Coordinates of C-alpha atoms in Angstrom, one line a residue:
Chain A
X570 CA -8.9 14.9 -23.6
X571 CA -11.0 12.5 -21.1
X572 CA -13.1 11.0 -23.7
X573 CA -15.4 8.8 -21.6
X574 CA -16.0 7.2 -18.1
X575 CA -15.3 3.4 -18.6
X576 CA -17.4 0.8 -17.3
X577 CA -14.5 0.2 -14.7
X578 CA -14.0 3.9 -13.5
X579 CA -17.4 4.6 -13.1
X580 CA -17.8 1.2 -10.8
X581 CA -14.4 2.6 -8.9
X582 CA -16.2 5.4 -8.1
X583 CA -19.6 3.7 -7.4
X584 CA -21.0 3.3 -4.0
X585 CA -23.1 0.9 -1.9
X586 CA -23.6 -2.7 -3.1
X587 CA -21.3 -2.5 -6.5
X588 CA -18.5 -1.1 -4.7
X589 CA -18.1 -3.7 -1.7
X590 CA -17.6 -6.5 -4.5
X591 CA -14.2 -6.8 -5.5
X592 CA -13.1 -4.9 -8.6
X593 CA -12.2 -8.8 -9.9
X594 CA -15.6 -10.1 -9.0
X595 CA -17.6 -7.3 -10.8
X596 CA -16.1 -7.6 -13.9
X597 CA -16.6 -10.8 -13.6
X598 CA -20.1 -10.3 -13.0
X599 CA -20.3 -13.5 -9.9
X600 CA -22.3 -12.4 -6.8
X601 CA -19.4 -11.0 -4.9
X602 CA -19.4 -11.5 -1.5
X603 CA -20.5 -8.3 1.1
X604 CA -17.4 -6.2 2.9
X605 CA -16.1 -9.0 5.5
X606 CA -16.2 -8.4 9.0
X607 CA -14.5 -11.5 9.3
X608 CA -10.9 -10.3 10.0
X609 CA -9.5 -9.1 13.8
X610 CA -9.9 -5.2 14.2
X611 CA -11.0 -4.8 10.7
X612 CA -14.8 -3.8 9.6
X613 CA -16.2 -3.3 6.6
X614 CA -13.2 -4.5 3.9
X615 CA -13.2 -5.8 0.8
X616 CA -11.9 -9.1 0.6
X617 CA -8.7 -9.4 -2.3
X618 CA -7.5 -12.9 -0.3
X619 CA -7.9 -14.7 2.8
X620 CA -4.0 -16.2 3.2
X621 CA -1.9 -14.0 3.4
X622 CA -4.6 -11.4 3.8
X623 CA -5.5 -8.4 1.3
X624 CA -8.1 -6.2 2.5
X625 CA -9.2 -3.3 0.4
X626 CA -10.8 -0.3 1.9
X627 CA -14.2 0.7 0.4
X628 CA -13.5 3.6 -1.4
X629 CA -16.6 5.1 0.9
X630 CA -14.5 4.8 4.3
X631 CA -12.7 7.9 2.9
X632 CA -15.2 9.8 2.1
X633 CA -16.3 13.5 4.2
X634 CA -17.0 16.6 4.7
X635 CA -13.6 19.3 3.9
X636 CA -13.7 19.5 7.9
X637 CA -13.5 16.2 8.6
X638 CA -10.3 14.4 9.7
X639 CA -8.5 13.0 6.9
X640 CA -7.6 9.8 8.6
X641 CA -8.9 6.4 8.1
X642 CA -9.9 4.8 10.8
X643 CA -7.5 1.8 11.8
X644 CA -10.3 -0.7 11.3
X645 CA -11.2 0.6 8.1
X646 CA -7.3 0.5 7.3
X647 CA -6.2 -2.0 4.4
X648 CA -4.0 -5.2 4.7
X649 CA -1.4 -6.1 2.8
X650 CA 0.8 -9.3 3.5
X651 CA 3.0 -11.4 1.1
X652 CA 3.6 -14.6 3.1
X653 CA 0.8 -16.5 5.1
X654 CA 3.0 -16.9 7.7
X655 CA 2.2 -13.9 9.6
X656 CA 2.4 -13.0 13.6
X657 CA -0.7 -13.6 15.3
X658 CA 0.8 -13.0 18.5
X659 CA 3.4 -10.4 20.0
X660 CA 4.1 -10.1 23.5
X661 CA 5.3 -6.9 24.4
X662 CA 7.6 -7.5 27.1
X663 CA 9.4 -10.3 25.1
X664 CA 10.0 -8.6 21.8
X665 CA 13.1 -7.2 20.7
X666 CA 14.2 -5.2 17.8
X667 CA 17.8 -6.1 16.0
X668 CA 19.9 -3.5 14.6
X669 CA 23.4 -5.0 13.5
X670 CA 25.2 -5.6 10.6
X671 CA 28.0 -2.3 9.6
X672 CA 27.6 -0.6 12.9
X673 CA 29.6 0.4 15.6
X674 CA 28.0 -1.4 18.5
X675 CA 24.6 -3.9 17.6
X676 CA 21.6 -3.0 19.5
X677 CA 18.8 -5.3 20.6
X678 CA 15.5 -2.8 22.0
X679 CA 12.9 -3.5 23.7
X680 CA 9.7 -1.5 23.4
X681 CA 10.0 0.1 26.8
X682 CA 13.7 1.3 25.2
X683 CA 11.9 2.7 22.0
X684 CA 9.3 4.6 23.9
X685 CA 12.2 6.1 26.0
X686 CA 13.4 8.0 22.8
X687 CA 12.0 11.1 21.8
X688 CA 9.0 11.0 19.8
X689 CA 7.2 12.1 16.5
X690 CA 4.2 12.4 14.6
X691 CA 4.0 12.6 11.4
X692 CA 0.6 12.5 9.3
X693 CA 1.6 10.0 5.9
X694 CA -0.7 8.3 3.3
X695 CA 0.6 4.7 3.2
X696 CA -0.6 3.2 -0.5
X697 CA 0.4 -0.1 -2.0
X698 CA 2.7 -0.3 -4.9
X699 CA 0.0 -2.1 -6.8
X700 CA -3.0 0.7 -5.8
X701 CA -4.8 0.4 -8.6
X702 CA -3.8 -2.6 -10.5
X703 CA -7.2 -3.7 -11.6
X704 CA -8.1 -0.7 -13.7
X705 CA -4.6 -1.3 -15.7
X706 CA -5.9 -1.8 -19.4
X707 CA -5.0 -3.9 -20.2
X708 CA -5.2 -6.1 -17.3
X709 CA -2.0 -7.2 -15.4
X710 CA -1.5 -10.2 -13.2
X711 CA -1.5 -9.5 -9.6
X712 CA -3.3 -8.3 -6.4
X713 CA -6.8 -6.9 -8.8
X714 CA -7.2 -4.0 -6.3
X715 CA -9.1 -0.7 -6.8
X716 CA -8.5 2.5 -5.7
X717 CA -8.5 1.1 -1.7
X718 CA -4.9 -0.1 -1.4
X719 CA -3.8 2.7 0.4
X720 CA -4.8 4.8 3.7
X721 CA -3.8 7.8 5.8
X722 CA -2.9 7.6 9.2
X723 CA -1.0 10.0 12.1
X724 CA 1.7 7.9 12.6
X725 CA 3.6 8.6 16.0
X726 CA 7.4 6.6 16.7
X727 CA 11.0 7.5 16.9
X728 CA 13.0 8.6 14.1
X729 CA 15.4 6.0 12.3
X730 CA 18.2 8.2 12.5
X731 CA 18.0 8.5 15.9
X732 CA 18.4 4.6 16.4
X733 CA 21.4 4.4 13.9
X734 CA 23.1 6.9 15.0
X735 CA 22.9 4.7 18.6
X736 CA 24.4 2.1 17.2
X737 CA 26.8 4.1 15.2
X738 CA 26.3 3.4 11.1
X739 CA 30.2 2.6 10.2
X740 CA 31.9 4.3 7.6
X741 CA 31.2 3.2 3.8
X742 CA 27.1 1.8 4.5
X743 CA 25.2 2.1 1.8
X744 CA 21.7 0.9 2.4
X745 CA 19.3 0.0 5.1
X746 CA 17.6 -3.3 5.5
X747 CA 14.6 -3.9 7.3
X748 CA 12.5 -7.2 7.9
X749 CA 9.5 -8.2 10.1
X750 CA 7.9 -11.0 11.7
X751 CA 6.7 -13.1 8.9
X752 CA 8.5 -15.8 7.3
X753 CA 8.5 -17.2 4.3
X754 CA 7.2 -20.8 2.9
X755 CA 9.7 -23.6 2.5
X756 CA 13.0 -21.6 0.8
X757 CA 11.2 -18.9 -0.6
X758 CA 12.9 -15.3 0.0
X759 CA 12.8 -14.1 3.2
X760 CA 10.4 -10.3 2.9
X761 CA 13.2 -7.9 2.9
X762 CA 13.3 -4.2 1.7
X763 CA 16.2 -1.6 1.8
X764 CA 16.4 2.0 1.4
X765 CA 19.5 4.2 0.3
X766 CA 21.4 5.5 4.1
X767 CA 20.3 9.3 2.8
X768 CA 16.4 7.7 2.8
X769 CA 17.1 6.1 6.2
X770 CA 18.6 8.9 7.3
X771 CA 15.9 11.6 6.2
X772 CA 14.7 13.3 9.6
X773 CA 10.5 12.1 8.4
X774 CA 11.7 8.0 8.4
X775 CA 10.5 6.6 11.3
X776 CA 9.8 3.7 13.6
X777 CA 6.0 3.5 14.5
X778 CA 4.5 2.0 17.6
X779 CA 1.2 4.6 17.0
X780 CA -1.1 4.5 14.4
X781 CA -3.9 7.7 15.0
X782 CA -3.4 7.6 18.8
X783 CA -3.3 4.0 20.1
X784 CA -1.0 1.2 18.7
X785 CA -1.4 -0.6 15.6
X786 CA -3.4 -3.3 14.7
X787 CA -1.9 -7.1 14.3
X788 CA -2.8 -6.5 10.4
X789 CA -1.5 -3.5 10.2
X790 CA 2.4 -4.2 11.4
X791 CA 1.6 -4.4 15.4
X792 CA 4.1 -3.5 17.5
X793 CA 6.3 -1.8 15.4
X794 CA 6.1 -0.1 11.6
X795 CA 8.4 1.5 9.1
X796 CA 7.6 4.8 8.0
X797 CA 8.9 6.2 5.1
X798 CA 6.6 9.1 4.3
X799 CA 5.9 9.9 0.4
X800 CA 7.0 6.8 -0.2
X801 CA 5.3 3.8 -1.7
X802 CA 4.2 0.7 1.1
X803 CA 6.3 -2.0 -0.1
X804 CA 9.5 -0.1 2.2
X805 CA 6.9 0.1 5.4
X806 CA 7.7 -3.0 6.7
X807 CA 5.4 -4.2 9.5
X808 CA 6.1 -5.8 12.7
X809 CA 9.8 -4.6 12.2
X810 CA 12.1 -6.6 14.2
X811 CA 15.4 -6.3 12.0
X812 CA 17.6 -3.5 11.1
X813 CA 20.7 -4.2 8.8
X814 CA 23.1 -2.0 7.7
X815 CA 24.2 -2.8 4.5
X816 CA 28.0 -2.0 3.0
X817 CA 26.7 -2.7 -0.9
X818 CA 23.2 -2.1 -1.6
X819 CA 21.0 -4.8 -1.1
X820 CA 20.4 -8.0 -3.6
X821 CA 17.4 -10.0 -2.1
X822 CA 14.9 -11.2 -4.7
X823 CA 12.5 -8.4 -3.0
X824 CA 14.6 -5.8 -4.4
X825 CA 16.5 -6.6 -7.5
X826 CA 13.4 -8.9 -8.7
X827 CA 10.1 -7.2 -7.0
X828 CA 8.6 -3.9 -6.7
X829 CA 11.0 -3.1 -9.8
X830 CA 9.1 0.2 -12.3
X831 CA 10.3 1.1 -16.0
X832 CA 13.1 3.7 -15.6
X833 CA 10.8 5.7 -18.5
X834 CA 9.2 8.7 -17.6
X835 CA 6.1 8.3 -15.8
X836 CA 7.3 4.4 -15.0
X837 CA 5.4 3.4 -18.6
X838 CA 6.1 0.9 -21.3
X839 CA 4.0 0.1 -24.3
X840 CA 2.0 -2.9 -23.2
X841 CA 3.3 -6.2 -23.6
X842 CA 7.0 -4.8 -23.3
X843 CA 9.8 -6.8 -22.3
X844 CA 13.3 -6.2 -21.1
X845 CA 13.7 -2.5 -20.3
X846 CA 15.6 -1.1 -18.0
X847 CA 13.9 -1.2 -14.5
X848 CA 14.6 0.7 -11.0
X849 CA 12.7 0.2 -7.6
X850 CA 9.4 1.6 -7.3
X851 CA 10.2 4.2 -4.5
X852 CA 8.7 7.8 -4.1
X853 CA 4.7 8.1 -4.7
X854 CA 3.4 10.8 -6.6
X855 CA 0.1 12.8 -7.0
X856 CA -3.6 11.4 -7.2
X857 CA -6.7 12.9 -6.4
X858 CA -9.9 10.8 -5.7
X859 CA -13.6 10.9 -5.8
X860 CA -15.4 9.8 -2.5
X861 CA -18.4 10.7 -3.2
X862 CA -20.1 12.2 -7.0
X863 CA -24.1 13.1 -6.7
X864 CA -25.9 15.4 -6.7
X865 CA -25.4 16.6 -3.0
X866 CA -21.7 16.2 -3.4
X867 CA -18.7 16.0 -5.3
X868 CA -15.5 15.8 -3.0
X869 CA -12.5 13.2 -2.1
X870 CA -8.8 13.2 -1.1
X871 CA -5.9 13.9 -2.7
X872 CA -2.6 13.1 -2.0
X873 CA 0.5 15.0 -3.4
X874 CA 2.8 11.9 -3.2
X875 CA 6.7 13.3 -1.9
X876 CA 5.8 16.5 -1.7
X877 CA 2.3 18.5 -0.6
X878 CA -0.7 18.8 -2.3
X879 CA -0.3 22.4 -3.7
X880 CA -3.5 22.3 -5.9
X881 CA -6.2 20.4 -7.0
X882 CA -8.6 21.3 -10.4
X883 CA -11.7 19.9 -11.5
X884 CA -12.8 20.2 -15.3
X885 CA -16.0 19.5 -16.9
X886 CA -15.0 20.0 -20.5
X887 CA -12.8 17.1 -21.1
X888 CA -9.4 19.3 -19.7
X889 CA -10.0 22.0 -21.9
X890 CA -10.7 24.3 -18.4
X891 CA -10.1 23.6 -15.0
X892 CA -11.2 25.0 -12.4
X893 CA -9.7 25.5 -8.4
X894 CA -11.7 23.2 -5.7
X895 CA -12.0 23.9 -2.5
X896 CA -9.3 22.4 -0.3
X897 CA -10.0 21.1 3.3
X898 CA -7.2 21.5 6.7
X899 CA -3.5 20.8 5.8
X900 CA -2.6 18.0 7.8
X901 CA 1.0 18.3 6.4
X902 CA 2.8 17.4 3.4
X903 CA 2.9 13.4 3.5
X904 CA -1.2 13.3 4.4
X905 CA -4.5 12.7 2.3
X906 CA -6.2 16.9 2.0
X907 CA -9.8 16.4 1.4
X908 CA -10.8 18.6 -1.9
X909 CA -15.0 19.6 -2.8
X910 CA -15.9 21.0 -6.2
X911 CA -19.1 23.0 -6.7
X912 CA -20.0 22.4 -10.2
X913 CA -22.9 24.4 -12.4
X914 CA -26.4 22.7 -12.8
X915 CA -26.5 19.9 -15.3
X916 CA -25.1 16.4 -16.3
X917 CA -21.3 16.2 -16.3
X918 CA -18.4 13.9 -16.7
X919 CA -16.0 15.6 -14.0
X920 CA -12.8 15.1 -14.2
X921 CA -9.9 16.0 -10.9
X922 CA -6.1 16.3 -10.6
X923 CA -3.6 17.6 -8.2
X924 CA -0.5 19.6 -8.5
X925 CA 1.9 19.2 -5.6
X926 CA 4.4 21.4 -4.6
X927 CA 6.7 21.1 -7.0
X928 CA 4.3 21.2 -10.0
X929 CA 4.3 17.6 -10.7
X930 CA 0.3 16.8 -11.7
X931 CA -1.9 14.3 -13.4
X932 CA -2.3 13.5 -17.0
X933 CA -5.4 12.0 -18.7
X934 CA -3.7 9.2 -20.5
X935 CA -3.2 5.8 -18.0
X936 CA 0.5 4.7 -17.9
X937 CA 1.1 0.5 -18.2
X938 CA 3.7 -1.4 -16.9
X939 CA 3.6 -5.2 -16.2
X940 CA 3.4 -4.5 -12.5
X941 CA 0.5 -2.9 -12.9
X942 CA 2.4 0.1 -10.4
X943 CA 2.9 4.1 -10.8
X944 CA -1.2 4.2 -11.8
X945 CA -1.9 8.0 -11.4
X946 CA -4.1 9.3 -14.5
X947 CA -6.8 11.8 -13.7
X948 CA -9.9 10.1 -12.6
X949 CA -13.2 10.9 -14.2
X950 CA -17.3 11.0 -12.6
X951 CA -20.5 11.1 -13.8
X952 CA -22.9 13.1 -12.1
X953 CA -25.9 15.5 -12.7
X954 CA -26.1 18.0 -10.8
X955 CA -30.0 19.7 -10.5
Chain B
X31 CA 19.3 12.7 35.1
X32 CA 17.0 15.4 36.3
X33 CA 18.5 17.9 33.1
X34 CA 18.5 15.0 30.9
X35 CA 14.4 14.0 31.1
X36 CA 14.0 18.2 31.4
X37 CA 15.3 18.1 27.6
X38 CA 13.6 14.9 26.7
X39 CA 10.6 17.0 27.7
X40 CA 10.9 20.0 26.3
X41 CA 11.8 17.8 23.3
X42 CA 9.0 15.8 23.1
X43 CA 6.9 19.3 23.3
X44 CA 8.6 20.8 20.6
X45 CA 6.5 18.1 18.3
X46 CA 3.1 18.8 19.9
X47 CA 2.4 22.6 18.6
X48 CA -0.8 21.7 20.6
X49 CA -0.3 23.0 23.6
X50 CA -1.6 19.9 25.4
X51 CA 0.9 17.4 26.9
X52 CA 2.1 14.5 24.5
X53 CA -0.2 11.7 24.7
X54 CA 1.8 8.5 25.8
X55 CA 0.9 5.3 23.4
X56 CA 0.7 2.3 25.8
X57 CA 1.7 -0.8 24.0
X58 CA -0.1 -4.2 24.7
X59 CA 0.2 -7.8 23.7
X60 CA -1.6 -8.7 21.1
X61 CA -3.1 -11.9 19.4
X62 CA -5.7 -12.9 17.3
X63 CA -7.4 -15.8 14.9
X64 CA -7.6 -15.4 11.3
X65 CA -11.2 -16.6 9.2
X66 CA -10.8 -19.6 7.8
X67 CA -10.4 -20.1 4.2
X68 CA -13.3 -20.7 2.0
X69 CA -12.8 -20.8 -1.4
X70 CA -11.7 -23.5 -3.2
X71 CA -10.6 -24.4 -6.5
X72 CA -12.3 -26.5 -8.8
X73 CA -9.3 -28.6 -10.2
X74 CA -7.5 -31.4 -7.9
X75 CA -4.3 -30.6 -10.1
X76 CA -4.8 -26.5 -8.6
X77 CA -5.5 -27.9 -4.7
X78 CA -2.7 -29.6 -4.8
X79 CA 0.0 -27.7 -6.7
X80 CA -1.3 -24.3 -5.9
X81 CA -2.6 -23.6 -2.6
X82 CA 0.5 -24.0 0.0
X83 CA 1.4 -20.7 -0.1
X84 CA -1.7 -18.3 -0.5
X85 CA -5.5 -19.2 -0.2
X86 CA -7.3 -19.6 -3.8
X87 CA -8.8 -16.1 -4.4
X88 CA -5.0 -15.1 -5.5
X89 CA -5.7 -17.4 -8.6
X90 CA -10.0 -17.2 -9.0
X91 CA -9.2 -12.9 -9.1
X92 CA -6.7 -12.8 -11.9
X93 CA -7.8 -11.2 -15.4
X94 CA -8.3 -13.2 -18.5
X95 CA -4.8 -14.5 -18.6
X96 CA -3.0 -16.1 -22.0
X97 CA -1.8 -19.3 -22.0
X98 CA 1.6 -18.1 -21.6
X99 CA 1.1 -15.7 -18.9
X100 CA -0.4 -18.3 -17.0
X101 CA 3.2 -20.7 -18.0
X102 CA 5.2 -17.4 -16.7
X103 CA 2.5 -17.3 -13.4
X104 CA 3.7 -20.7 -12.6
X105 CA 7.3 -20.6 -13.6
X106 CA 7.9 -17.7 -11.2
X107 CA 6.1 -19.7 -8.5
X108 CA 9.1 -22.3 -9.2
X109 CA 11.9 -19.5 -9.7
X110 CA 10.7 -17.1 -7.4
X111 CA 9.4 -18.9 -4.2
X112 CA 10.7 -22.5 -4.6
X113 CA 7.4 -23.8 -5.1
X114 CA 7.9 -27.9 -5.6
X115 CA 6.0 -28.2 -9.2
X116 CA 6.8 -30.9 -11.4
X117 CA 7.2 -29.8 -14.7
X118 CA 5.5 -32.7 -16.1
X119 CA 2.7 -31.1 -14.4
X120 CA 2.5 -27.6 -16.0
X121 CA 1.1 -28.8 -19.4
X122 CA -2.3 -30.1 -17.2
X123 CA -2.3 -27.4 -14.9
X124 CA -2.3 -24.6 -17.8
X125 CA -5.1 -26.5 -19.0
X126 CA -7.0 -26.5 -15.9
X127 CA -6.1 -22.6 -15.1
X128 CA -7.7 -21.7 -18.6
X129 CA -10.5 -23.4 -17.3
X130 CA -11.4 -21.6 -14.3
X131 CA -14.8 -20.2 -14.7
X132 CA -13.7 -16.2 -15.3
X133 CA -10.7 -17.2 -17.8
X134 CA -13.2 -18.1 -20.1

C-alpha cells in the first residue's frame, strides 16, 4: 500500500543541514538559509516569513527518548501570525480583557482578576490548520510548511466557562467570538474566530496566561491565549483581549471565507475541484511522526487529535502487517505521546500510524484540498537497521 | 472571605494530583524588536504592489503556480484584504510573478 518514500517525505524526515532549509527552499534547490536565531525568545526556527512572522519548528526539536517530556520548549515553539501588525509590547498592569456583546452584565478583567479564578492545566498539541501544506501533491498556494506547524505545550489558565458564566451568556447565543491584539492593514478583516456556545462552553476550553510553567512568549499570544484543546490553531487566538457573544453564528470573512475544509469524508476533493460544499476546519485528528529514523533509533510523537492516542503501529511491509510500538508517559488526551519501534536487522521503508480512542487512524493515500488542510496520511522512513 | 479562599484552595489542588502546592505563574510586561526584513523581490511592479502587507518570502515560497492561480493570488489580495491594485496592473504583475526565479 505505501509504495515509496518520495523525495519530499524522506527530506521531512531528514535531519541536520537539509532539514533547517525550508521545505520551499529545498525543493527549490537555493542555499536555504540556517534555523534563525533572529526572532525574540525563539532559537533554532525555520524561517516560512519575516512579516507577519512564520516560524517552523525543526522537526528535530521534538525528537527523545519515550521518557522524555513531550513538551516543546517555548523557544523552540512555532509562530503563526496573519497580520504584520502585531503587539510588540503588553503592559501588564494596563491590559484589559473585553467580554460583552449577549450577556448579562459586560466584563472588562484585568490580569490580576484572571489569576484570581481558579486555575487549570491542561497538556494540548497546538498545530496549524495548514501543518503540512508543502508536502500537498500537488502543491497548494499558501504558508509551504512541513511537518513543524504545530507544538505541544502544558498550558495552565482559567476555564472559558467560568468567565461566561460571570458575565451571564443571555438566553438564545449561539457562538463565541474571540480577537487579539493585532490589527489588520488598511480595511482588511479584522482576525476574528468563533466557536459554537457548546465548544466554548466544554469544561477543557480555556484562557491561558502559562505556557509549560512561566507565561508565554510575545510570539506565542503573550499575555493571554485561547485554548481549545483537540482542536486545530486557527480558534487559539493569541493575545486575546475580546470576548463576544454572538446571537447568530458568526459571518466575518475569517470564518465564512478562511479556514473553510470540504464537507467530504476525510476533508478531500479531487485536485483542482471547485465549488463543493465547505464547513470550518475545526477538530484535529490523528498523526504520528518520525523524529528520528537510523539506525540507533526509530521513534517520534503522535498525537490522537480530539480524542487520545489509543495506539500506534509500525509496518515494514508496505501495510500488509503492523506491528505495536512502544508508547512513552500519557500526558493526557489532548498531548503529543512519544512512540519507539524496534524493527528486525536490515534496510526498511517503515511506515507509522495511530489509532485514538475512538478507532479513528491513518490511511496511506494523502487527502487534497485547495487549502492544503486536514493532511494526515501515514508517514513513511528509510532506514537500515544493522 | 476566610471559607471563600479555603475553597479556592482546595480547588486549585484538586487540579494538581501532584501533591506539591500549585505553582503561581507571575505575569510580566513584555516587549520586543522584530529582525528586519531581508528579502526582496526582484520586480519594481512586486515592491510596490505586493509587499504592504507581508514581507516577500510569502511570494518567493509559493510552488510552481499557473498563470491563473497567480490571477486568483492577486484577486483575493483585492477581495479579501482590500489591497489597492490597479487592475490595469495585473496583466504586468502576472508576468513578473511567472518570472520569479522558482516559478520557472
Amino acid at each position: 500500500m505505501i509504495k515509496r518514500v518520495d523525495r519530499r517525505t524522506a527530506l521531512a524526515i531528514g535531519a541536520g543541514a537539509l532539514a533547517s532549509t525550508p521545505l520551499w527552499a529545498q525543493l527549490a534547490k537555493t542555499v536555504g538559509p540556517a534555523l534563525t536565531d533572529a526572532f525574540p525568545d525563539k532559537r533554532g526556527m525555520i524561517l516560512q516569513r519575516t512579516r507577519a512572522p512564520l516560524l517552523e519548528t525543526p522537526i528535530d526539536a521534538f525528537d527523545g527518548a519515550l521518557s522524555d517530556s513531550p513538551f516543546t520548549p517555548n523557544d523552540r515553539f512555532f509562530v503563526r501570525w496573519h497580520y504584520d501588525d502585531i503587539p510588540l509590547s503588553v503592559d501588564v498592569a494596563a491590559f484589559r480583557l473585553q467580554v460583552g456583546g449577549a450577556v448579562k452584565r459586560t466584563l472588562s478583567l484585568s490580569l490580576a482578576d484572571i489569576q484570581a479564578l481558579p486555575h487549570v492545566e491542561i497538556a494540548a498539541v497546538n498545530q496549524c490548520s495548514g501543518n503540512s501544506r508543502g508536502l500537498f501533491g500537488p502543491r497548494v498556494p499558501g504558508a509551504q510548511w512541513g511537518n513543524g506547524a504545530m507544538g505541544n505545550a502544558l498550558w495552565t489558565g482559567v476555564r472559558l466557562r467560568d468567565l461566561l458564566d460571570r458575565a451571564g451568556v443571555a438566553p438564545g447565543a449561539a457562538q463565541v467570538r474571540f480577537s487579539g491584539l493585532d490589527n489588520p492593514p488598511g480595511a482588511a478583516p479584522d482576525f476574528a474566530k468563533a466557536l459554537n456556545l457548546d465548544r466554548a462552553m466544554a469544561e477543557d476550553t480555556i484562557v491561558a496566561y502559562g505556557m509549560n510553567g512561566v507565561q508565554l512568549p510575545l510570539l506565542n499570544g503573550f499575555p493571554l491565549r485561547l485554548i481549545v484543546p483537540g482542536w486545530f490553531s486557527t480558534y487559539w487566538v493569541k493575545a486575546l483581549d475580546t470576548i463576544d457573544v454572538l446571537r447568530a453564528p458568526d459571518t466575518g470573512y475569517w470564518m465564512e471565507k478562511a479556514y473553510r475544509i470540504p464537507a467530504a469524508p476525510r476533508a478531500s476533493v479531487v485536485p483542482g475541484s471547485k465549488d463543493f460544499p465547505t464547513v470550518p476546519i475545526g477538530r484535529m485528528i490523528p498523526r504520528a511522526f518520525f523524529t528520528r529514523a537510523d539506525a540507533k533509533a526509530v521513534r517520534g510523537v503522535a498525537l490522537g487529535g480530539d480524542a487520545g492516542v489509543a495506539k500506534v503501529d509500525w509496518s515494514i511491509d508496505a501495510g500488509k502487517s503492523w506491528h505495536a510500538a512502544q508508547l512513552g508517559p500519557d500526558h493526557g488526551t489532548y498531548s503529543f505521546r512519544r512512540w519507539a519501534a524496534t524493527l528486525p536487522a536490515g534496510e526498511h521503508v517503515v511506515a507509522v500510524r495511530t489509532t485514538n480512542a475512538k478507532g479513528e487512524t491513518q490511511w496511506p493515500d494523502p487527502v487534497w484540498n485547495p487549502g492544503g488542510y486536514m493532511r494526515n496520511s501515514i508517514e513513511t522512513a528509510k532506514v537500515t537497521v544493522a | 472571605m476566610k471559607a471563600l479562599s479555603l475553597a479556592a484552595f482546595v480547588l486549585l489542588a484538586a487540579c494538581h494530583p501532584a501533591a506539591e502546592a500549585p505553582k503561581q505563574i507571575t505575569l510580566t510586561s513584555q516587549s520586543i524588536t522584530l529582525p528586519v526584513e531581508t528579502a526582496t523581490l526582484p520586480a519594481e511592479i512586486l515592491s510596490v504592489n505586493c509587499a504592504a502587507c507581508h514581507s516577500p518570502e510569502m511570494i518567493l515560497s509559493q510552488p510552481k503556480l499557473k498563470p491563473e492561480q497567480w490571477q486568483a493570488e492577486v484577486t483575493k489580495m483585492r477581495g479579501a484584504y482590500k489591497a489597492s491594485i490597479d487592475e490595469k496592473d495585473d496583466a504586468k504583475i502576472i508576468a513578473a510573478l511567472l518570472a520569479l526565479p522558482n516559478q520557472k
